[in-house]
Coordinates of C-alpha atoms in Angstrom, one line a residue:
X1 CA 91.2 91.0 -74.5
X2 CA 90.8 88.6 -77.3
X3 CA 91.9 89.0 -80.9
X4 CA 91.0 86.8 -83.9
X5 CA 92.5 87.0 -87.4
X6 CA 90.7 85.9 -90.5
X7 CA 92.0 82.7 -92.2
X8 CA 93.7 83.3 -95.6
X9 CA 92.3 81.6 -98.6
X10 CA 94.0 78.4 -99.5
X11 CA 95.8 78.2 -102.8
X12 CA 93.7 76.3 -105.3
X13 CA 95.3 74.4 -108.2
X14 CA 93.2 74.3 -111.3
X15 CA 92.5 71.0 -112.9
X16 CA 92.7 70.5 -116.7
X17 CA 89.6 72.0 -118.4
X18 CA 87.7 70.0 -121.0
X19 CA 88.0 71.1 -124.6
X20 CA 84.3 72.0 -124.9
X21 CA 83.3 73.1 -121.3
X22 CA 79.7 73.4 -120.4
X23 CA 78.3 76.6 -118.7
X24 CA 78.4 74.7 -115.4
X25 CA 82.0 73.8 -116.0
X26 CA 82.8 77.4 -116.8
X27 CA 81.3 78.6 -113.5
X28 CA 82.9 75.8 -111.5
X29 CA 86.4 76.6 -112.8
X30 CA 86.1 80.4 -112.3
X31 CA 86.6 81.4 -108.6
X32 CA 85.5 85.0 -109.1
X33 CA 82.3 83.9 -110.8
X34 CA 81.6 81.3 -108.2
X35 CA 82.1 83.7 -105.4
X36 CA 79.7 86.2 -107.1
X37 CA 77.1 83.5 -106.9
X38 CA 77.9 82.3 -103.4
X39 CA 77.6 85.8 -101.9
X40 CA 73.9 85.8 -102.8
X41 CA 73.0 82.5 -101.2
X42 CA 71.5 82.1 -97.7
X43 CA 73.8 81.2 -94.8
X44 CA 72.2 77.8 -94.4
X45 CA 73.1 76.9 -98.0
X46 CA 76.6 78.2 -97.6
X47 CA 77.2 76.1 -94.5
X48 CA 76.0 73.0 -96.3
X49 CA 78.1 73.7 -99.4
X50 CA 81.3 73.9 -97.2
X51 CA 81.3 70.1 -97.4
X52 CA 81.2 69.8 -101.2
X53 CA 85.0 70.0 -101.5
X54 CA 88.1 71.5 -100.0
X55 CA 88.1 74.1 -102.7
X56 CA 84.5 75.2 -101.9
X57 CA 85.4 75.2 -98.2
X58 CA 88.3 77.5 -98.9
X59 CA 86.2 79.9 -101.0
X60 CA 83.3 80.0 -98.5
X61 CA 85.6 80.7 -95.5
X62 CA 87.9 83.1 -97.3
X63 CA 88.1 86.8 -96.2
X64 CA 87.3 87.8 -99.8
X65 CA 83.9 86.2 -99.8
X66 CA 83.2 87.4 -96.3
X67 CA 84.1 91.0 -97.2
X68 CA 81.9 90.9 -100.3
X69 CA 79.0 89.5 -98.5
X70 CA 79.3 91.5 -95.3
X71 CA 80.8 94.9 -96.2
X72 CA 82.2 96.6 -93.1
X73 CA 80.7 98.2 -91.1
X74 CA 78.1 95.5 -90.6
X75 CA 74.4 96.0 -89.7
X76 CA 72.9 93.7 -87.0
X77 CA 69.8 91.7 -87.9
X78 CA 68.9 90.7 -84.3
X79 CA 69.6 90.9 -80.6
X80 CA 70.6 88.3 -78.1
X81 CA 69.1 89.2 -74.7
X82 CA 69.8 88.0 -71.2
X83 CA 67.8 88.7 -68.0
X84 CA 68.4 91.9 -66.1
X85 CA 68.3 90.2 -62.6
X86 CA 68.5 86.8 -61.1
X87 CA 71.6 84.5 -61.0
X88 CA 73.6 85.5 -64.1
X89 CA 75.5 82.2 -64.0
X90 CA 72.4 80.1 -64.1
X91 CA 71.4 81.0 -67.6
X92 CA 71.4 79.4 -71.0
X93 CA 71.4 80.8 -74.5
X94 CA 67.8 80.0 -75.5
X95 CA 65.9 80.6 -78.7
X96 CA 63.2 82.7 -77.1
X97 CA 65.8 85.2 -76.0
X98 CA 66.6 86.2 -79.6
X99 CA 64.8 89.1 -81.3
X100 CA 65.0 89.9 -85.0
X101 CA 65.2 93.7 -85.5
X102 CA 65.7 94.3 -89.2
X103 CA 62.9 95.0 -91.8
X104 CA 63.9 92.3 -94.3
X105 CA 61.9 89.5 -92.6
X106 CA 64.5 86.9 -93.6
X107 CA 65.3 85.9 -90.0
X108 CA 62.3 84.8 -88.0
X109 CA 64.1 82.8 -85.2
X110 CA 67.4 82.5 -83.5
X111 CA 70.3 81.3 -85.6
X112 CA 70.7 78.4 -83.1
X113 CA 68.6 76.5 -80.6
X114 CA 69.6 75.3 -77.2
X115 CA 73.2 75.4 -76.2
X116 CA 73.9 71.7 -77.1
X117 CA 76.9 72.8 -79.1
X118 CA 78.8 73.5 -75.8
X119 CA 79.6 70.0 -74.4
X120 CA 79.2 69.2 -70.8
X121 CA 78.2 72.6 -69.5
X122 CA 75.6 73.5 -66.9
X123 CA 75.3 77.2 -67.8
X124 CA 76.4 79.6 -70.5
X125 CA 76.3 83.4 -70.3
X126 CA 77.0 85.9 -73.0
X127 CA 79.6 88.5 -71.9
X128 CA 80.2 90.5 -75.1
X129 CA 79.5 90.6 -78.8
X130 CA 81.6 92.2 -81.6
X131 CA 80.9 92.1 -85.3
X132 CA 79.3 88.6 -85.4
X133 CA 81.3 86.9 -82.6
X134 CA 80.2 86.3 -79.0
X135 CA 82.4 86.0 -75.9
X136 CA 80.8 83.6 -73.4
X137 CA 81.5 82.3 -70.0
X138 CA 80.4 78.8 -68.9
X139 CA 80.7 76.5 -65.9
X140 CA 81.3 72.7 -66.2
X141 CA 78.8 70.2 -64.8
X142 CA 81.7 68.2 -63.4
X143 CA 84.4 70.7 -62.2
X144 CA 82.1 73.7 -61.6
X145 CA 84.9 76.1 -62.8
X146 CA 84.5 79.1 -65.0
X147 CA 85.7 78.8 -68.6
X148 CA 85.6 81.4 -71.5
X149 CA 84.8 80.8 -75.1
X150 CA 84.6 82.7 -78.4
X151 CA 81.6 81.6 -80.4
X152 CA 80.3 82.2 -83.9
X153 CA 76.5 81.8 -83.7
X154 CA 76.2 81.7 -87.6
X155 CA 78.5 78.7 -88.1
X156 CA 78.0 77.2 -84.6
X157 CA 81.8 77.0 -84.1
X158 CA 83.6 77.9 -80.9
X159 CA 86.9 77.8 -79.2
X160 CA 87.6 77.5 -75.5
X161 CA 90.3 79.9 -74.3
X162 CA 93.4 78.8 -72.3
X163 CA 93.6 80.4 -68.8
X164 CA 95.5 83.7 -68.7
X165 CA 98.6 83.8 -66.6
X166 CA 100.0 80.4 -67.4
X167 CA 97.2 78.5 -65.8
X168 CA 97.1 80.4 -62.6
X169 CA 93.6 81.2 -61.4
X170 CA 93.1 85.0 -61.9
X171 CA 90.5 87.5 -60.6
X172 CA 89.2 88.8 -63.9
X173 CA 87.5 92.3 -63.5
X174 CA 86.2 92.4 -67.1
X175 CA 86.5 90.6 -70.4
X176 CA 86.0 92.4 -73.7
X177 CA 86.0 91.1 -77.3
X178 CA 87.7 93.0 -80.2
X179 CA 87.0 91.8 -83.7
X180 CA 87.7 93.9 -86.8
X181 CA 86.6 91.9 -89.9
X182 CA 89.3 93.7 -92.0
X183 CA 92.1 92.9 -89.6
X184 CA 92.1 90.4 -86.6
X185 CA 90.3 89.5 -83.4
X186 CA 91.5 90.0 -79.8
X187 CA 90.3 89.4 -76.3
X188 CA 91.2 91.7 -73.5
X189 CA 90.9 91.2 -69.8
X190 CA 91.8 93.4 -66.9
X191 CA 92.9 92.2 -63.4
X192 CA 93.6 94.9 -60.8
X193 CA 96.6 96.7 -62.3
X194 CA 97.2 94.4 -65.3
X195 CA 95.8 94.1 -68.8
X196 CA 96.3 90.9 -70.8
X197 CA 95.5 90.3 -74.5
X198 CA 94.7 87.0 -76.2
X199 CA 95.4 86.8 -79.9
X200 CA 93.7 84.4 -82.3
X201 CA 96.8 84.5 -84.4
X202 CA 99.2 83.3 -81.8
X203 CA 96.6 81.5 -79.6
X204 CA 98.4 82.9 -76.5
X205 CA 97.9 85.6 -73.9
X206 CA 100.4 88.4 -73.5
X207 CA 100.7 91.1 -70.9
X208 CA 100.3 94.7 -71.8
X209 CA 103.2 97.0 -70.9
X210 CA 100.6 99.4 -69.5
X211 CA 99.8 99.3 -65.7
X212 CA 96.3 100.1 -65.0
X213 CA 95.6 102.0 -61.7
X214 CA 92.1 103.4 -62.1
X215 CA 90.8 103.6 -58.6
X216 CA 87.1 103.1 -58.4
X217 CA 86.4 103.1 -62.1
X218 CA 84.0 100.6 -63.6
X219 CA 85.3 98.3 -66.3
X220 CA 82.4 96.1 -67.3
X221 CA 80.4 96.5 -70.5
X222 CA 83.4 97.6 -72.6
X223 CA 82.8 98.6 -76.2
X224 CA 85.2 97.9 -79.1
X225 CA 85.5 101.0 -81.3
X226 CA 88.3 102.9 -83.1
X227 CA 90.8 100.1 -82.5
X228 CA 90.3 100.3 -78.7
X229 CA 88.2 98.9 -75.9
X230 CA 86.2 101.8 -74.4
X231 CA 84.8 102.1 -70.9
X232 CA 82.5 104.6 -69.2
X233 CA 81.9 104.8 -65.4
X234 CA 79.2 106.2 -63.3
X235 CA 81.8 107.6 -60.8
X236 CA 85.4 107.7 -62.1
X237 CA 87.3 108.5 -65.2
X238 CA 86.3 107.2 -68.7
X239 CA 89.1 105.1 -70.3
X240 CA 90.1 103.5 -73.5
X241 CA 92.8 100.9 -74.3
X242 CA 94.2 100.9 -77.8
X243 CA 95.1 97.3 -78.7
X244 CA 97.4 97.9 -81.6
X245 CA 99.5 100.5 -79.8
X246 CA 99.2 99.0 -76.4
X247 CA 98.2 102.4 -75.0
X248 CA 95.9 103.4 -72.2
X249 CA 94.1 106.8 -72.4
X250 CA 91.2 108.7 -71.0
X251 CA 88.3 110.0 -73.0
X252 CA 86.2 113.2 -72.2
X253 CA 83.1 112.8 -70.1
X254 CA 79.7 113.7 -71.5
X255 CA 79.0 117.5 -71.5
X256 CA 77.1 119.0 -68.6
X257 CA 77.6 116.0 -66.2
X258 CA 77.9 116.7 -62.5
X259 CA 80.7 114.5 -61.0
X260 CA 79.0 114.8 -57.6
X261 CA 76.2 112.5 -58.6
X262 CA 76.0 109.1 -60.2
X263 CA 75.2 109.5 -63.9
X264 CA 72.1 107.7 -65.2
X265 CA 73.4 106.0 -68.3
X266 CA 70.7 104.5 -70.5
X267 CA 72.9 103.4 -73.4
X268 CA 76.5 103.0 -74.5
X269 CA 77.3 101.2 -77.7
X270 CA 78.6 101.1 -81.3
X271 CA 76.8 101.1 -84.6
X272 CA 78.3 101.4 -88.1
X273 CA 81.7 102.2 -86.5
X274 CA 80.3 105.1 -84.5
X275 CA 80.3 105.3 -80.7
X276 CA 77.1 106.5 -79.0
X277 CA 76.1 107.5 -75.5
X278 CA 72.7 108.3 -74.0
X279 CA 72.4 109.9 -70.5
X280 CA 68.8 110.8 -69.6
X281 CA 68.0 113.8 -67.4
X282 CA 64.7 114.9 -68.8
X283 CA 62.6 111.8 -69.1
X284 CA 61.3 111.0 -72.6
X285 CA 63.1 113.8 -74.4
X286 CA 66.9 113.2 -74.6
X287 CA 70.0 113.5 -76.8
X288 CA 72.1 110.8 -78.3
X289 CA 75.8 111.7 -78.2
X290 CA 78.5 110.6 -80.5
X291 CA 82.3 110.6 -79.8
X292 CA 84.7 112.2 -82.3
X293 CA 87.3 109.7 -83.6
X294 CA 90.2 111.7 -82.1
X295 CA 88.5 111.5 -78.6
X296 CA 88.3 115.3 -78.4
X297 CA 84.6 115.6 -77.5
X298 CA 81.1 114.2 -77.5
X299 CA 78.6 116.0 -79.7
X300 CA 74.8 115.7 -80.2
X301 CA 74.0 113.4 -83.1
X302 CA 70.3 112.8 -82.6
X303 CA 67.5 114.3 -80.5
X304 CA 64.8 111.8 -79.4
X305 CA 61.2 112.5 -78.3
X306 CA 59.3 109.4 -77.0
X307 CA 56.0 111.2 -76.1
X308 CA 54.2 109.4 -78.9
X309 CA 55.4 106.1 -77.5
X310 CA 54.2 107.0 -74.0
X311 CA 50.8 108.0 -75.4
X312 CA 50.4 104.6 -77.2
X313 CA 51.6 102.7 -74.2
X314 CA 50.6 104.5 -71.0
X315 CA 51.8 101.6 -68.9
X316 CA 55.2 103.2 -69.3
X317 CA 54.1 105.8 -66.8
X318 CA 54.9 104.5 -63.3
X319 CA 52.4 104.7 -60.5
X320 CA 54.5 107.0 -58.4
X321 CA 54.7 109.6 -61.3
X322 CA 56.7 112.6 -60.4
X323 CA 57.7 115.1 -63.2
X324 CA 61.1 115.6 -61.5
X325 CA 61.8 111.9 -61.0
X326 CA 64.1 110.3 -63.6
X327 CA 62.5 107.0 -63.1
X328 CA 58.9 108.1 -63.7
X329 CA 58.9 106.3 -67.1
X330 CA 59.7 102.6 -67.5
X331 CA 61.7 102.0 -70.6
X332 CA 65.2 101.0 -71.5
X333 CA 67.3 101.4 -74.7
X334 CA 68.5 98.0 -75.9
X335 CA 70.3 99.1 -79.1
X336 CA 70.9 102.0 -81.5
X337 CA 71.3 101.0 -85.1
X338 CA 72.7 103.5 -87.6
X339 CA 71.3 103.3 -91.1
X340 CA 73.2 104.1 -94.3
X341 CA 71.2 107.4 -94.1
X342 CA 70.3 109.2 -90.8
X343 CA 66.6 108.8 -91.6
X344 CA 67.0 105.0 -91.4
X345 CA 68.5 105.0 -87.9
X346 CA 66.4 103.5 -85.2
X347 CA 66.3 102.5 -81.5
X348 CA 65.3 99.2 -80.1
X349 CA 63.3 100.1 -76.9
X350 CA 62.1 97.8 -74.1
X351 CA 58.9 99.0 -72.5
X352 CA 56.8 97.0 -70.0
X353 CA 55.8 93.8 -71.7
X354 CA 57.1 94.8 -75.2
X355 CA 60.2 95.4 -77.4
X356 CA 59.7 98.2 -79.9
X357 CA 61.6 99.5 -83.0
X358 CA 61.5 103.3 -83.0
X359 CA 62.6 105.4 -86.0
X360 CA 64.5 108.4 -84.7
X361 CA 63.8 110.7 -87.7
X362 CA 60.1 110.4 -88.1
X363 CA 59.2 109.1 -84.6
X364 CA 57.3 106.1 -85.9
X365 CA 57.4 102.8 -84.0
X366 CA 56.2 99.2 -84.2
X367 CA 56.2 96.3 -81.8
X368 CA 58.8 93.6 -82.5
X369 CA 57.7 91.2 -79.8
X370 CA 56.1 90.7 -76.4
X371 CA 58.2 89.9 -73.3
X372 CA 56.9 89.1 -69.9
X373 CA 58.1 90.6 -66.6
X374 CA 61.3 89.2 -65.1
X375 CA 61.1 87.5 -61.7
X376 CA 63.9 88.0 -59.1
X377 CA 64.1 86.1 -55.9
X378 CA 65.4 87.8 -52.8
X379 CA 65.1 86.3 -49.3
X380 CA 62.5 83.8 -50.6
X381 CA 60.4 86.5 -51.9
X382 CA 59.4 86.8 -55.6
X383 CA 59.8 90.3 -57.0
X384 CA 58.6 91.1 -60.5
X385 CA 60.3 93.8 -62.5
X386 CA 58.4 95.5 -65.3
X387 CA 61.6 95.7 -67.4
X388 CA 63.4 92.4 -68.1
X389 CA 66.4 93.8 -70.0
X390 CA 68.8 96.8 -69.8
X391 CA 71.2 98.1 -72.5
X392 CA 74.1 96.0 -71.1
X393 CA 71.9 92.8 -71.5
X394 CA 71.5 93.2 -75.3
X395 CA 74.1 91.8 -77.7
X396 CA 73.9 92.4 -81.4
X397 CA 73.8 89.5 -83.9
X398 CA 75.6 90.0 -87.2
X399 CA 76.0 87.2 -89.7
X400 CA 79.6 86.1 -90.1
X401 CA 81.2 83.1 -91.8
X402 CA 84.5 83.6 -89.9
X403 CA 86.2 80.5 -88.7
X404 CA 87.2 80.8 -85.0

């Protein structure tokens, strides 16, 4: 687990003010007034203004400006997507794999282009996202070994992490990013019975006192929420690891689940500091569950009906249609985004050839973009899948000026 802490604002010594200061001098000498102006500027301008002076750099990268500009919890403005199948370690972060999802229209393309900012790498793969930061893995063109990085796509800054375990090669089961803009950032990884945490404050790994013997549980696709990394599993227990208290615990499973069968999860993620889960049994009509903060139970937050979407896009109905078949409809949930009001909450859906934005309250929808089928290669045969992405292949983009 990785943890990153925001950088405190540097102390600024005021220079002597002129006897008859101009309005520009008044603004330049007043940090509060200057920050009030800076929070309304586009990110591109802020990144350029960082080079004006050390004082401006300190103001722009300060937690105070970041908290004013991006009040927590943050709302994503786009999604990074990676292919559902194929070789996951032969994949670059490319501009066409970014989809704007907000209604403001301010962001029309990816916040970065090709991955030239990672030096001497043959492949880069997104592993996790959290409140504006990405955790990525990469392989070197020269040494062909796996490395891990924390990357801010807004500022194009990244750090490469030291190997856990004092440089000893480890078998990492999962790697999760934990970043709370109001506190710090951590990175957590699990190996067999051991959890280790990397802190951005100390720049070191430390071993958790908790031993982790979870049998056949799954530990990929962890979600940071409520101060903990949370995992669900199709077969075993559902776990969470609280970072601050170094404590491992179990969370209740979704109501009405039958442990004899593999559970068909369609979505597990966080939005506006709420943890959500979707498990579909009855095709296009389903419930969105939310976890209580004390981990006491899941409760139904939203009820979704996609019949209107199916009517508009009949290609969602598969050729082998069977009313009792859970896979009779081709769609995946890429993200759930909570609005400030419930009527503003929406789903990002992937249907054959399209990505849609679906309003949960009024059941309206619109197309965000077209996507082609994804090609997989197995035993020299090309197989086309109607859905290119699943929920665990979508990573939220949130603007952040945090220095990593």
